[in-house]
Amino acid sequence: MNESIEQTLSIIKPDAVERNLTEEIKSIFKKNNLIVKDEKKIHITRDEAAEFYKVHQAKPFYNDLCAYLSSGPILVMILEGENAVLLNRKIMGATNPKEAEKNTIRNLYGISIDKNSVHGSDSTENAKKEINFFFKS
Ligand code: ADP
Ligand code: MG
C-alpha cells in the first residue's frame, strides 16, 4: 500500500439513512476520490453504541449520543484514499452543522449537533480501531 493511502471509518447516521441520503453522501466521497472499500447497513444495540463512543463517556451528551446511534439503521463504510482520515473530516465539516463550511456533508444535510448525518475517524490510530470494531476479519 502506498504510504499516503489510508483507510478511515465513515458512518452514515440514522437521520441520513432515514432520509435516504446514503447514495448522495457516497457520491460526495467518490467525487473527492475516497473509495468505499467495504460497507454494511446495520442496526446496532445501545451497548454496542456505548462501546463505540466510549471515549465520550464522561461527556454530558454521552447517553443521548448512544441512544441516537442505536435508534435506527446506519451505514458503516471503510473509505480509502490519499490522506483519507483528514480528507474525510474536511468533507464532513464541523461537528455542529451550523458551523460547518458550505457544501460539506454536515452543512448540506446535518439537522443539529446530534443529528449531524455522519461520523468520521479523527486520527489514523482511531481509524484502525474503529474499522476493526465494525469489520473484524
Ligand atoms: P465529531 O463527530 O465531529 O468527531 P465528537 O467526536 O466531538 O464530534 O462528538 C461525537 C458526536 O457526539 C458528534 O458527532 C455529535 O453527534 C455528538 N456531540 C458532540 N458534541 C455534542 C454536544 N455538545 N451536544 C450534543 N451532541 C454532541
Ligand atoms: Mg469524533
PDB file of C-alpha atoms and ligand atoms in Angstrom:
ATOM      1  CA  MET A   1       0.000   0.000   0.000  1.00  0.00           C
ATOM      2  CA  ASN A   2       1.284   3.465  -0.924  1.00  0.00           C
ATOM      3  CA  GLU A   3       2.486   5.486   2.129  1.00  0.00           C
ATOM      4  CA  SER A   4      -0.146   8.204   1.855  1.00  0.00           C
ATOM      5  CA  ILE A   5      -3.041   5.863   1.071  1.00  0.00           C
ATOM      6  CA  GLU A   6      -5.084   5.498   4.235  1.00  0.00           C
ATOM      7  CA  GLN A   7      -8.321   3.939   5.347  1.00  0.00           C
ATOM      8  CA  THR A   8     -10.857   5.604   7.603  1.00  0.00           C
ATOM      9  CA  LEU A   9     -14.205   4.656   9.071  1.00  0.00           C
ATOM     10  CA  SER A  10     -17.284   6.533   7.982  1.00  0.00           C
ATOM     11  CA  ILE A  11     -20.778   6.096   9.352  1.00  0.00           C
ATOM     12  CA  ILE A  12     -23.916   7.488   7.797  1.00  0.00           C
ATOM     13  CA  LYS A  13     -26.017   8.067  10.910  1.00  0.00           C
ATOM     14  CA  PRO A  14     -29.728   7.244  11.406  1.00  0.00           C
ATOM     15  CA  ASP A  15     -31.005  10.703  10.453  1.00  0.00           C
ATOM     16  CA  ALA A  16     -29.393  10.492   6.995  1.00  0.00           C
ATOM     17  CA  VAL A  17     -30.189   6.810   6.357  1.00  0.00           C
ATOM     18  CA  GLU A  18     -33.799   7.564   7.268  1.00  0.00           C
ATOM     19  CA  ARG A  19     -33.924  10.398   4.728  1.00  0.00           C
ATOM     20  CA  ASN A  20     -32.456   8.126   2.013  1.00  0.00           C
ATOM     21  CA  LEU A  21     -29.316  10.237   1.700  1.00  0.00           C
ATOM     22  CA  THR A  22     -26.798   7.382   1.525  1.00  0.00           C
ATOM     23  CA  GLU A  23     -26.284   7.467  -2.246  1.00  0.00           C
ATOM     24  CA  GLU A  24     -25.940  11.264  -2.284  1.00  0.00           C
ATOM     25  CA  ILE A  25     -23.395  11.171   0.529  1.00  0.00           C
ATOM     26  CA  LYS A  26     -21.476   8.313  -1.117  1.00  0.00           C
ATOM     27  CA  SER A  27     -21.325  10.321  -4.344  1.00  0.00           C
ATOM     28  CA  ILE A  28     -19.607  13.131  -2.407  1.00  0.00           C
ATOM     29  CA  PHE A  29     -16.953  10.676  -1.188  1.00  0.00           C
ATOM     30  CA  LYS A  30     -16.475   9.386  -4.713  1.00  0.00           C
ATOM     31  CA  LYS A  31     -16.151  12.916  -6.132  1.00  0.00           C
ATOM     32  CA  ASN A  32     -13.377  13.520  -3.592  1.00  0.00           C
ATOM     33  CA  ASN A  33     -11.512  10.339  -4.563  1.00  0.00           C
ATOM     34  CA  LEU A  34     -12.495   8.359  -1.493  1.00  0.00           C
ATOM     35  CA  ILE A  35     -13.350   4.810  -2.477  1.00  0.00           C
ATOM     36  CA  VAL A  36     -15.812   2.692  -0.496  1.00  0.00           C
ATOM     37  CA  LYS A  37     -13.798  -0.488   0.133  1.00  0.00           C
ATOM     38  CA  ASP A  38     -16.403  -2.208   2.257  1.00  0.00           C
ATOM     39  CA  GLU A  39     -19.809  -1.286   3.629  1.00  0.00           C
ATOM     40  CA  LYS A  40     -22.680  -2.701   5.594  1.00  0.00           C
ATOM     41  CA  LYS A  41     -26.038  -1.466   6.737  1.00  0.00           C
ATOM     42  CA  ILE A  42     -26.609  -2.456  10.348  1.00  0.00           C
ATOM     43  CA  HIS A  43     -28.727  -1.570  13.355  1.00  0.00           C
ATOM     44  CA  ILE A  44     -26.502  -1.629  16.422  1.00  0.00           C
ATOM     45  CA  THR A  45     -27.558  -2.120  20.025  1.00  0.00           C
ATOM     46  CA  ARG A  46     -27.339   0.530  22.701  1.00  0.00           C
ATOM     47  CA  ASP A  47     -24.437  -1.417  24.294  1.00  0.00           C
ATOM     48  CA  GLU A  48     -22.524  -1.521  21.007  1.00  0.00           C
ATOM     49  CA  ALA A  49     -23.002   2.237  20.589  1.00  0.00           C
ATOM     50  CA  ALA A  50     -21.772   2.774  24.157  1.00  0.00           C
ATOM     51  CA  GLU A  51     -18.663   0.730  23.380  1.00  0.00           C
ATOM     52  CA  PHE A  52     -18.036   2.552  20.098  1.00  0.00           C
ATOM     53  CA  TYR A  53     -18.370   6.011  21.716  1.00  0.00           C
ATOM     54  CA  LYS A  54     -16.533   5.043  24.933  1.00  0.00           C
ATOM     55  CA  VAL A  55     -14.101   7.979  24.550  1.00  0.00           C
ATOM     56  CA  HIS A  56     -17.053  10.288  25.176  1.00  0.00           C
ATOM     57  CA  GLN A  57     -18.323   8.513  28.302  1.00  0.00           C
ATOM     58  CA  ALA A  58     -17.616  11.494  30.582  1.00  0.00           C
ATOM     59  CA  LYS A  59     -19.436  13.944  28.325  1.00  0.00           C
ATOM     60  CA  PRO A  60     -22.910  15.220  29.279  1.00  0.00           C
ATOM     61  CA  PHE A  61     -24.287  14.159  25.879  1.00  0.00           C
ATOM     62  CA  TYR A  62     -22.976  10.560  26.060  1.00  0.00           C
ATOM     63  CA  ASN A  63     -26.280   8.858  26.906  1.00  0.00           C
ATOM     64  CA  ASP A  64     -28.210  10.694  24.215  1.00  0.00           C
ATOM     65  CA  LEU A  65     -25.441  10.006  21.722  1.00  0.00           C
ATOM     66  CA  CYS A  66     -25.536   6.249  22.367  1.00  0.00           C
ATOM     67  CA  ALA A  67     -29.331   6.187  22.232  1.00  0.00           C
ATOM     68  CA  TYR A  68     -29.229   8.079  18.978  1.00  0.00           C
ATOM     69  CA  LEU A  69     -26.664   5.933  17.141  1.00  0.00           C
ATOM     70  CA  SER A  70     -28.653   2.826  18.066  1.00  0.00           C
ATOM     71  CA  SER A  71     -32.037   4.359  17.196  1.00  0.00           C
ATOM     72  CA  GLY A  72     -32.149   3.135  13.591  1.00  0.00           C
ATOM     73  CA  PRO A  73     -30.150   1.633  10.742  1.00  0.00           C
ATOM     74  CA  ILE A  74     -26.716   3.084   9.955  1.00  0.00           C
ATOM     75  CA  LEU A  75     -24.364   2.552   7.027  1.00  0.00           C
ATOM     76  CA  VAL A  76     -20.784   1.825   8.101  1.00  0.00           C
ATOM     77  CA  MET A  77     -18.074   2.107   5.468  1.00  0.00           C
ATOM     78  CA  ILE A  78     -14.348   1.729   5.063  1.00  0.00           C
ATOM     79  CA  LEU A  79     -13.196   4.666   2.940  1.00  0.00           C
ATOM     80  CA  GLU A  80      -9.822   4.509   1.234  1.00  0.00           C
ATOM     81  CA  GLY A  81      -7.772   7.192  -0.450  1.00  0.00           C
ATOM     82  CA  GLU A  82      -4.888   9.602  -0.125  1.00  0.00           C
ATOM     83  CA  ASN A  83      -4.921  11.160   3.344  1.00  0.00           C
ATOM     84  CA  ALA A  84      -8.355   9.603   3.806  1.00  0.00           C
ATOM     85  CA  VAL A  85      -8.658  10.414   7.516  1.00  0.00           C
ATOM     86  CA  LEU A  86      -8.135  14.168   7.228  1.00  0.00           C
ATOM     87  CA  LEU A  87      -9.795  14.423   3.851  1.00  0.00           C
ATOM     88  CA  ASN A  88     -12.956  12.774   5.169  1.00  0.00           C
ATOM     89  CA  ARG A  89     -13.015  15.119   8.177  1.00  0.00           C
ATOM     90  CA  LYS A  90     -12.772  18.056   5.777  1.00  0.00           C
ATOM     91  CA  ILE A  91     -15.566  16.757   3.541  1.00  0.00           C
ATOM     92  CA  MET A  92     -17.775  16.137   6.611  1.00  0.00           C
ATOM     93  CA  GLY A  93     -17.459  19.648   8.025  1.00  0.00           C
ATOM     94  CA  ALA A  94     -17.618  20.821  11.646  1.00  0.00           C
ATOM     95  CA  THR A  95     -19.447  18.753  14.296  1.00  0.00           C
ATOM     96  CA  ASN A  96     -22.167  21.401  14.572  1.00  0.00           C
ATOM     97  CA  PRO A  97     -23.877  21.725  11.160  1.00  0.00           C
ATOM     98  CA  LYS A  98     -24.447  25.428  11.898  1.00  0.00           C
ATOM     99  CA  GLU A  99     -20.674  25.891  11.910  1.00  0.00           C
ATOM    100  CA  ALA A 100     -19.900  23.546   9.020  1.00  0.00           C
ATOM    101  CA  GLU A 101     -18.325  25.058   5.925  1.00  0.00           C
ATOM    102  CA  LYS A 102     -20.516  25.451   2.865  1.00  0.00           C
ATOM    103  CA  ASN A 103     -21.066  22.285   0.794  1.00  0.00           C
ATOM    104  CA  THR A 104     -19.657  19.964   3.440  1.00  0.00           C
ATOM    105  CA  ILE A 105     -21.857  16.950   4.220  1.00  0.00           C
ATOM    106  CA  ARG A 106     -22.928  18.353   7.568  1.00  0.00           C
ATOM    107  CA  ASN A 107     -23.656  21.753   6.020  1.00  0.00           C
ATOM    108  CA  LEU A 108     -25.775  20.169   3.317  1.00  0.00           C
ATOM    109  CA  TYR A 109     -27.586  17.514   5.339  1.00  0.00           C
ATOM    110  CA  GLY A 110     -26.991  17.934   9.086  1.00  0.00           C
ATOM    111  CA  ILE A 111     -30.064  18.763  11.152  1.00  0.00           C
ATOM    112  CA  SER A 112     -28.465  19.539  14.511  1.00  0.00           C
ATOM    113  CA  ILE A 113     -25.314  18.849  16.516  1.00  0.00           C
ATOM    114  CA  ASP A 114     -26.604  15.402  17.459  1.00  0.00           C
ATOM    115  CA  LYS A 115     -28.306  14.600  14.150  1.00  0.00           C
ATOM    116  CA  ASN A 116     -25.271  15.594  12.115  1.00  0.00           C
ATOM    117  CA  SER A 117     -25.586  12.836   9.484  1.00  0.00           C
ATOM    118  CA  VAL A 118     -22.063  11.381   9.503  1.00  0.00           C
ATOM    119  CA  HIS A 119     -19.250  10.086  11.669  1.00  0.00           C
ATOM    120  CA  GLY A 120     -15.613  10.012  10.592  1.00  0.00           C
ATOM    121  CA  SER A 121     -12.499   8.776  12.403  1.00  0.00           C
ATOM    122  CA  ASP A 122     -10.393  11.652  13.743  1.00  0.00           C
ATOM    123  CA  SER A 123      -6.905  10.056  13.517  1.00  0.00           C
ATOM    124  CA  THR A 124      -5.201   7.171  11.730  1.00  0.00           C
ATOM    125  CA  GLU A 125      -4.911   5.360  15.059  1.00  0.00           C
ATOM    126  CA  ASN A 126      -8.632   5.693  15.790  1.00  0.00           C
ATOM    127  CA  ALA A 127      -9.438   4.790  12.189  1.00  0.00           C
ATOM    128  CA  LYS A 128      -7.737   1.413  12.670  1.00  0.00           C
ATOM    129  CA  LYS A 129      -9.587   0.811  15.939  1.00  0.00           C
ATOM    130  CA  GLU A 130     -12.947   1.858  14.507  1.00  0.00           C
ATOM    131  CA  ILE A 131     -12.542  -0.208  11.310  1.00  0.00           C
ATOM    132  CA  ASN A 132     -11.673  -3.187  13.459  1.00  0.00           C
ATOM    133  CA  PHE A 133     -14.718  -2.533  15.637  1.00  0.00           C
ATOM    134  CA  PHE A 134     -17.125  -2.911  12.728  1.00  0.00           C
ATOM    135  CA  PHE A 135     -15.171  -5.045  10.274  1.00  0.00           C
ATOM    136  CA  LYS A 136     -13.345  -7.669  12.327  1.00  0.00           C
ATOM    137  CA  SER A 137     -11.745 -10.165   9.982  1.00  0.00           C
TER     138      SER A 137
HETATM  139  P1  ADP B   1     -17.216  14.512  15.615  1.00  0.00           P
HETATM  140  O1  ADP B   1     -18.359  13.587  15.258  1.00  0.00           O
HETATM  141  O2  ADP B   1     -17.187  15.730  14.760  1.00  0.00           O
HETATM  142  O3  ADP B   1     -15.896  13.793  15.677  1.00  0.00           O
HETATM  143  P2  ADP B   1     -17.162  14.478  18.540  1.00  0.00           P
HETATM  144  O4  ADP B   1     -16.261  13.288  18.402  1.00  0.00           O
HETATM  145  O5  ADP B   1     -16.682  15.601  19.375  1.00  0.00           O
HETATM  146  O6  ADP B   1     -17.528  15.071  17.088  1.00  0.00           O
HETATM  147  O7  ADP B   1     -18.558  14.024  19.111  1.00  0.00           O
HETATM  148  C1  ADP B   1     -19.166  12.815  18.685  1.00  0.00           C
HETATM  149  C2  ADP B   1     -20.611  13.093  18.369  1.00  0.00           C
HETATM  150  O8  ADP B   1     -21.270  13.487  19.562  1.00  0.00           O
HETATM  151  C3  ADP B   1     -20.856  14.247  17.395  1.00  0.00           C
HETATM  152  O9  ADP B   1     -20.818  13.862  16.053  1.00  0.00           O
HETATM  153  C4  ADP B   1     -22.238  14.705  17.796  1.00  0.00           C
HETATM  154  O10 ADP B   1     -23.247  13.921  17.160  1.00  0.00           O
HETATM  155  C5  ADP B   1     -22.259  14.459  19.283  1.00  0.00           C
HETATM  156  N1  ADP B   1     -21.967  15.676  20.016  1.00  0.00           N
HETATM  157  C6  ADP B   1     -20.779  16.312  20.126  1.00  0.00           C
HETATM  158  N2  ADP B   1     -20.863  17.417  20.867  1.00  0.00           N
HETATM  159  C7  ADP B   1     -22.146  17.497  21.256  1.00  0.00           C
HETATM  160  C8  ADP B   1     -22.894  18.411  22.051  1.00  0.00           C
HETATM  161  N3  ADP B   1     -22.324  19.472  22.616  1.00  0.00           N
HETATM  162  N4  ADP B   1     -24.220  18.164  22.231  1.00  0.00           N
HETATM  163  C9  ADP B   1     -24.812  17.095  21.681  1.00  0.00           C
HETATM  164  N5  ADP B   1     -24.167  16.178  20.904  1.00  0.00           N
HETATM  165  C10 ADP B   1     -22.852  16.377  20.695  1.00  0.00           C
HETATM  166 MG    MG B   2     -15.236  12.278  16.927  1.00  0.00          MG
END
